[in-house]
Amino acid sequence: MSRILFTSLHGGDLKVANAREALRISLSLPVLHFMKQSHSEIVSVVDDSGGEFECDALITSAKGVGLAALAADCMPITFSAAGWVGVAHVGRVGFAKGIAGKTVTKMRELGAADIRATIGPSICGKCYEVAPDMYQEIGELFPATRTSDALHSLDLQSGVTYELETMGVSVRNLNVCTLENPHYFSFRGGDVGARQVGLISL
Ligand SMILES: [Zn+2]
């Protein structure tokens, strides 16, 4: 059994080591790993050792090791399977690089089966307006992200759902839009220093 949590926390506080420690203690986790996120396609396999990992996805089979992804409009996505958990930070750039699918591929290489993914609070397809040329470019590469030419907003939640379901992953989308829901932080909504945390552990 894995434990999944999506909650809102102030990014400024989370940068402080003792605030992260307080979060770890509040969840009774022996270890809680964060990432130094850079919209990369890097997936790291971790155990109970190490510090802040330079990647955008973490995987572990170690019990009591929490994996955290920070996001504020980007998608925090958790992955669970018997004996394995993972987490990924997936924004437009990471999505286009395939970070979500690469997390699944890596978990499967390690022996994970019947992977389930949960898409946490993130900006929805109605709200994520981008420049028309970017909309066309991404939309051609990933048709599931298309909404309408008039809106030219990208539906990354649908895009990643399509990607993962095509790979045979069971996907649950919490369908919470960070821009529309005042209980969550949104970078586009002006919350520059605050983040959601998506967290999973065995
Ligand atoms: Zn929305």
mmCIF file of C-alpha atoms and ligand atoms in Angstrom:
data_model
loop_
_atom_site.group_PDB
_atom_site.id
_atom_site.type_symbol
_atom_site.label_atom_id
_atom_site.label_comp_id
_atom_site.label_asym_id
_atom_site.label_seq_id
_atom_site.Cartn_x
_atom_site.Cartn_y
_atom_site.Cartn_z
ATOM 1 C CA MET A 1 0.000 0.000 0.000
ATOM 2 C CA SER A 2 1.212 3.450 -0.836
ATOM 3 C CA ARG A 3 0.271 6.725 0.775
ATOM 4 C CA ILE A 4 -0.489 9.687 -1.482
ATOM 5 C CA LEU A 5 -0.861 13.311 -0.417
ATOM 6 C CA PHE A 6 -1.442 16.500 -2.369
ATOM 7 C CA THR A 7 -1.369 19.659 -0.323
ATOM 8 C CA SER A 8 -0.526 23.344 -0.564
ATOM 9 C CA LEU A 9 2.614 24.649 1.049
ATOM 10 C CA HIS A 10 4.575 27.842 0.762
ATOM 11 C CA GLY A 11 7.567 27.383 -1.527
ATOM 12 C CA GLY A 12 9.528 29.899 0.469
ATOM 13 C CA ASP A 13 9.091 27.798 3.564
ATOM 14 C CA LEU A 14 9.873 24.586 1.719
ATOM 15 C CA LYS A 15 13.249 25.921 0.688
ATOM 16 C CA VAL A 16 14.167 25.973 4.320
ATOM 17 C CA ALA A 17 15.575 22.684 5.466
ATOM 18 C CA ASN A 18 13.824 22.718 8.806
ATOM 19 C CA ALA A 19 10.411 23.321 7.161
ATOM 20 C CA ARG A 20 10.920 20.253 5.006
ATOM 21 C CA GLU A 21 11.973 18.421 8.126
ATOM 22 C CA ALA A 22 8.769 19.541 9.836
ATOM 23 C CA LEU A 23 6.735 18.161 6.927
ATOM 24 C CA ARG A 24 8.610 14.861 7.114
ATOM 25 C CA ILE A 25 7.997 14.574 10.844
ATOM 26 C CA SER A 26 4.305 15.497 10.499
ATOM 27 C CA LEU A 27 3.913 12.541 8.144
ATOM 28 C CA SER A 28 5.993 10.193 10.320
ATOM 29 C CA LEU A 29 8.291 9.428 7.400
ATOM 30 C CA PRO A 30 11.857 8.282 8.166
ATOM 31 C CA VAL A 31 13.051 9.994 4.953
ATOM 32 C CA LEU A 32 11.491 12.592 2.633
ATOM 33 C CA HIS A 33 13.256 13.352 -0.657
ATOM 34 C CA PHE A 34 12.788 16.555 -2.626
ATOM 35 C CA MET A 35 14.113 17.317 -6.091
ATOM 36 C CA LYS A 36 16.060 20.164 -7.584
ATOM 37 C CA GLN A 37 13.588 20.419 -10.469
ATOM 38 C CA SER A 38 14.562 21.833 -13.859
ATOM 39 C CA HIS A 39 11.849 20.676 -16.342
ATOM 40 C CA SER A 40 14.230 17.867 -17.273
ATOM 41 C CA GLU A 41 13.598 14.286 -18.379
ATOM 42 C CA ILE A 42 15.815 12.866 -15.653
ATOM 43 C CA VAL A 43 14.404 10.040 -13.525
ATOM 44 C CA SER A 44 16.345 9.069 -10.405
ATOM 45 C CA VAL A 45 16.013 5.816 -8.476
ATOM 46 C CA VAL A 46 16.606 6.471 -4.797
ATOM 47 C CA ASP A 47 16.727 4.726 -1.461
ATOM 48 C CA ASP A 48 16.888 6.159 2.035
ATOM 49 C CA SER A 49 20.158 7.988 1.429
ATOM 50 C CA GLY A 50 21.153 11.136 -0.407
ATOM 51 C CA GLY A 51 20.059 14.744 -0.383
ATOM 52 C CA GLU A 52 18.240 16.883 -2.937
ATOM 53 C CA PHE A 53 18.272 15.080 -6.277
ATOM 54 C CA GLU A 54 18.757 16.950 -9.560
ATOM 55 C CA CYS A 55 15.918 15.454 -11.574
ATOM 56 C CA ASP A 56 12.189 15.774 -12.225
ATOM 57 C CA ALA A 57 11.100 12.276 -11.222
ATOM 58 C CA LEU A 58 11.947 9.964 -8.349
ATOM 59 C CA ILE A 59 11.339 6.235 -7.920
ATOM 60 C CA THR A 60 11.864 4.061 -4.888
ATOM 61 C CA SER A 61 11.097 0.637 -3.495
ATOM 62 C CA ALA A 62 12.235 1.624 -0.004
ATOM 63 C CA LYS A 63 9.560 1.622 2.676
ATOM 64 C CA GLY A 64 9.174 4.836 4.631
ATOM 65 C CA VAL A 65 10.896 6.944 1.992
ATOM 66 C CA GLY A 66 8.672 9.819 0.882
ATOM 67 C CA LEU A 67 9.060 11.273 -2.609
ATOM 68 C CA ALA A 68 7.959 14.874 -3.159
ATOM 69 C CA ALA A 69 7.336 16.954 -6.283
ATOM 70 C CA LEU A 70 6.669 20.683 -6.025
ATOM 71 C CA ALA A 71 4.401 22.456 -8.513
ATOM 72 C CA ALA A 72 2.192 25.514 -8.922
ATOM 73 C CA ASP A 73 0.285 24.962 -12.217
ATOM 74 C CA CYS A 74 2.635 22.204 -13.399
ATOM 75 C CA MET A 75 1.385 18.707 -12.631
ATOM 76 C CA PRO A 76 2.589 16.779 -9.618
ATOM 77 C CA ILE A 77 1.990 13.143 -10.612
ATOM 78 C CA THR A 78 2.314 10.157 -8.317
ATOM 79 C CA PHE A 79 2.864 6.580 -9.494
ATOM 80 C CA SER A 80 2.166 3.453 -7.487
ATOM 81 C CA ALA A 81 2.570 -0.262 -8.002
ATOM 82 C CA ALA A 82 3.144 -3.250 -5.750
ATOM 83 C CA GLY A 83 6.497 -2.611 -4.111
ATOM 84 C CA TRP A 84 7.240 0.596 -6.005
ATOM 85 C CA VAL A 85 6.294 4.272 -5.922
ATOM 86 C CA GLY A 86 7.271 7.258 -8.017
ATOM 87 C CA VAL A 87 6.628 10.948 -8.336
ATOM 88 C CA ALA A 88 7.140 13.400 -11.202
ATOM 89 C CA HIS A 89 7.040 17.138 -11.802
ATOM 90 C CA VAL A 90 5.437 17.594 -15.208
ATOM 91 C CA GLY A 91 4.974 20.963 -16.867
ATOM 92 C CA ARG A 92 4.737 21.778 -20.564
ATOM 93 C CA VAL A 93 8.458 21.329 -21.162
ATOM 94 C CA GLY A 94 8.778 18.120 -19.152
ATOM 95 C CA PHE A 95 5.610 16.729 -20.738
ATOM 96 C CA ALA A 96 7.019 17.316 -24.224
ATOM 97 C CA LYS A 97 10.222 15.540 -23.171
ATOM 98 C CA GLY A 98 8.144 12.588 -21.979
ATOM 99 C CA ILE A 99 9.113 12.678 -18.302
ATOM 100 C CA ALA A 100 5.857 10.983 -17.217
ATOM 101 C CA GLY A 101 6.246 8.079 -19.630
ATOM 102 C CA LYS A 102 9.943 7.767 -18.819
ATOM 103 C CA THR A 103 9.058 7.401 -15.150
ATOM 104 C CA VAL A 104 6.733 4.504 -16.035
ATOM 105 C CA THR A 105 9.316 2.901 -18.323
ATOM 106 C CA LYS A 106 11.940 3.052 -15.587
ATOM 107 C CA MET A 107 9.570 1.594 -12.997
ATOM 108 C CA ARG A 108 8.772 -1.284 -15.364
ATOM 109 C CA GLU A 109 12.462 -1.917 -16.017
ATOM 110 C CA LEU A 110 12.811 -2.304 -12.277
ATOM 111 C CA GLY A 111 9.957 -4.831 -12.196
ATOM 112 C CA ALA A 112 6.918 -2.718 -11.354
ATOM 113 C CA ALA A 113 3.608 -3.883 -12.862
ATOM 114 C CA ASP A 114 0.031 -2.550 -12.913
ATOM 115 C CA ILE A 115 1.149 1.031 -12.381
ATOM 116 C CA ARG A 116 -1.444 3.585 -11.342
ATOM 117 C CA ALA A 117 -0.898 7.305 -11.770
ATOM 118 C CA THR A 118 -2.632 10.197 -10.036
ATOM 119 C CA ILE A 119 -2.545 13.681 -11.539
ATOM 120 C CA GLY A 120 -2.612 16.262 -8.788
ATOM 121 C CA PRO A 121 -3.812 19.878 -8.739
ATOM 122 C CA SER A 122 -2.545 21.697 -11.829
ATOM 123 C CA ILE A 123 -3.723 24.225 -14.398
ATOM 124 C CA CYS A 124 -6.568 22.909 -16.561
ATOM 125 C CA GLY A 125 -7.130 22.916 -20.297
ATOM 126 C CA LYS A 126 -9.474 25.916 -20.156
ATOM 127 C CA CYS A 127 -6.993 28.087 -18.282
ATOM 128 C CA TYR A 128 -3.593 27.297 -19.763
ATOM 129 C CA GLU A 129 -3.594 29.779 -22.623
ATOM 130 C CA VAL A 130 -0.356 29.940 -24.602
ATOM 131 C CA ALA A 131 0.731 31.836 -27.707
ATOM 132 C CA PRO A 132 -1.114 30.598 -30.844
ATOM 133 C CA ASP A 133 2.083 29.361 -32.499
ATOM 134 C CA MET A 134 3.064 27.392 -29.394
ATOM 135 C CA TYR A 135 -0.461 25.982 -29.234
ATOM 136 C CA GLN A 136 -0.164 24.774 -32.810
ATOM 137 C CA GLU A 137 3.312 23.346 -32.305
ATOM 138 C CA ILE A 138 2.482 21.348 -29.171
ATOM 139 C CA GLY A 139 -0.956 20.445 -30.508
ATOM 140 C CA GLU A 140 0.519 18.907 -33.632
ATOM 141 C CA LEU A 141 2.980 16.835 -31.649
ATOM 142 C CA PHE A 142 0.443 15.879 -28.964
ATOM 143 C CA PRO A 143 -3.122 16.077 -30.318
ATOM 144 C CA ALA A 144 -4.636 15.180 -26.925
ATOM 145 C CA THR A 145 -3.509 18.577 -25.589
ATOM 146 C CA ARG A 146 -5.631 20.488 -28.111
ATOM 147 C CA THR A 147 -8.646 22.483 -26.937
ATOM 148 C CA SER A 148 -9.702 24.967 -29.618
ATOM 149 C CA ASP A 149 -7.867 27.260 -31.994
ATOM 150 C CA ALA A 150 -9.884 30.173 -30.629
ATOM 151 C CA LEU A 151 -8.839 29.509 -27.032
ATOM 152 C CA HIS A 152 -5.330 28.289 -27.880
ATOM 153 C CA SER A 153 -4.996 26.819 -24.399
ATOM 154 C CA LEU A 154 -3.219 23.514 -23.872
ATOM 155 C CA ASP A 155 -4.779 20.658 -21.921
ATOM 156 C CA LEU A 156 -1.698 19.055 -20.436
ATOM 157 C CA GLN A 157 -3.771 16.919 -18.051
ATOM 158 C CA SER A 158 -5.469 15.286 -21.056
ATOM 159 C CA GLY A 159 -2.158 15.060 -22.877
ATOM 160 C CA VAL A 160 -0.435 13.173 -20.105
ATOM 161 C CA THR A 161 -3.522 11.029 -19.460
ATOM 162 C CA TYR A 162 -3.468 9.945 -23.103
ATOM 163 C CA GLU A 163 0.277 9.277 -22.966
ATOM 164 C CA LEU A 164 0.037 7.139 -19.837
ATOM 165 C CA GLU A 165 -3.158 5.275 -20.786
ATOM 166 C CA THR A 166 -1.593 4.411 -24.136
ATOM 167 C CA MET A 167 1.217 2.819 -22.129
ATOM 168 C CA GLY A 168 -1.319 0.778 -20.170
ATOM 169 C CA VAL A 169 -1.200 2.848 -17.003
ATOM 170 C CA SER A 170 -4.386 3.416 -15.017
ATOM 171 C CA VAL A 171 -4.768 7.189 -14.617
ATOM 172 C CA ARG A 172 -6.792 9.125 -12.082
ATOM 173 C CA ASN A 173 -7.019 12.869 -12.625
ATOM 174 C CA LEU A 174 -8.107 14.752 -9.521
ATOM 175 C CA ASN A 175 -9.466 17.406 -11.910
ATOM 176 C CA VAL A 176 -8.461 20.259 -9.648
ATOM 177 C CA CYS A 177 -7.422 23.424 -11.485
ATOM 178 C CA THR A 178 -4.892 25.466 -9.538
ATOM 179 C CA LEU A 179 -5.889 28.721 -11.249
ATOM 180 C CA GLU A 180 -9.622 28.302 -10.631
ATOM 181 C CA ASN A 181 -9.468 26.828 -7.132
ATOM 182 C CA PRO A 182 -8.542 29.376 -4.430
ATOM 183 C CA HIS A 183 -7.361 26.608 -2.086
ATOM 184 C CA TYR A 184 -4.377 25.905 -4.340
ATOM 185 C CA PHE A 185 -1.451 28.015 -5.443
ATOM 186 C CA SER A 186 -1.119 29.117 -9.041
ATOM 187 C CA PHE A 187 1.943 30.663 -10.634
ATOM 188 C CA ARG A 188 -0.265 32.210 -13.302
ATOM 189 C CA GLY A 189 -2.581 33.392 -10.579
ATOM 190 C CA GLY A 190 0.270 35.343 -9.024
ATOM 191 C CA ASP A 191 1.473 32.919 -6.363
ATOM 192 C CA VAL A 192 5.136 33.220 -7.190
ATOM 193 C CA GLY A 193 6.724 31.736 -4.085
ATOM 194 C CA ALA A 194 4.181 29.080 -3.172
ATOM 195 C CA ARG A 195 3.772 25.494 -4.281
ATOM 196 C CA GLN A 196 1.677 22.408 -4.088
ATOM 197 C CA VAL A 197 3.479 19.329 -2.966
ATOM 198 C CA GLY A 198 2.614 15.937 -4.389
ATOM 199 C CA LEU A 199 3.955 13.224 -2.136
ATOM 200 C CA ILE A 200 3.942 9.448 -2.151
ATOM 201 C CA SER A 201 5.522 6.753 -0.015
ATOM 202 C CA LEU A 202 5.334 3.040 0.536
HETATM 203 ZN ZN ZN B 1 -8.808 25.999 -15.011
#
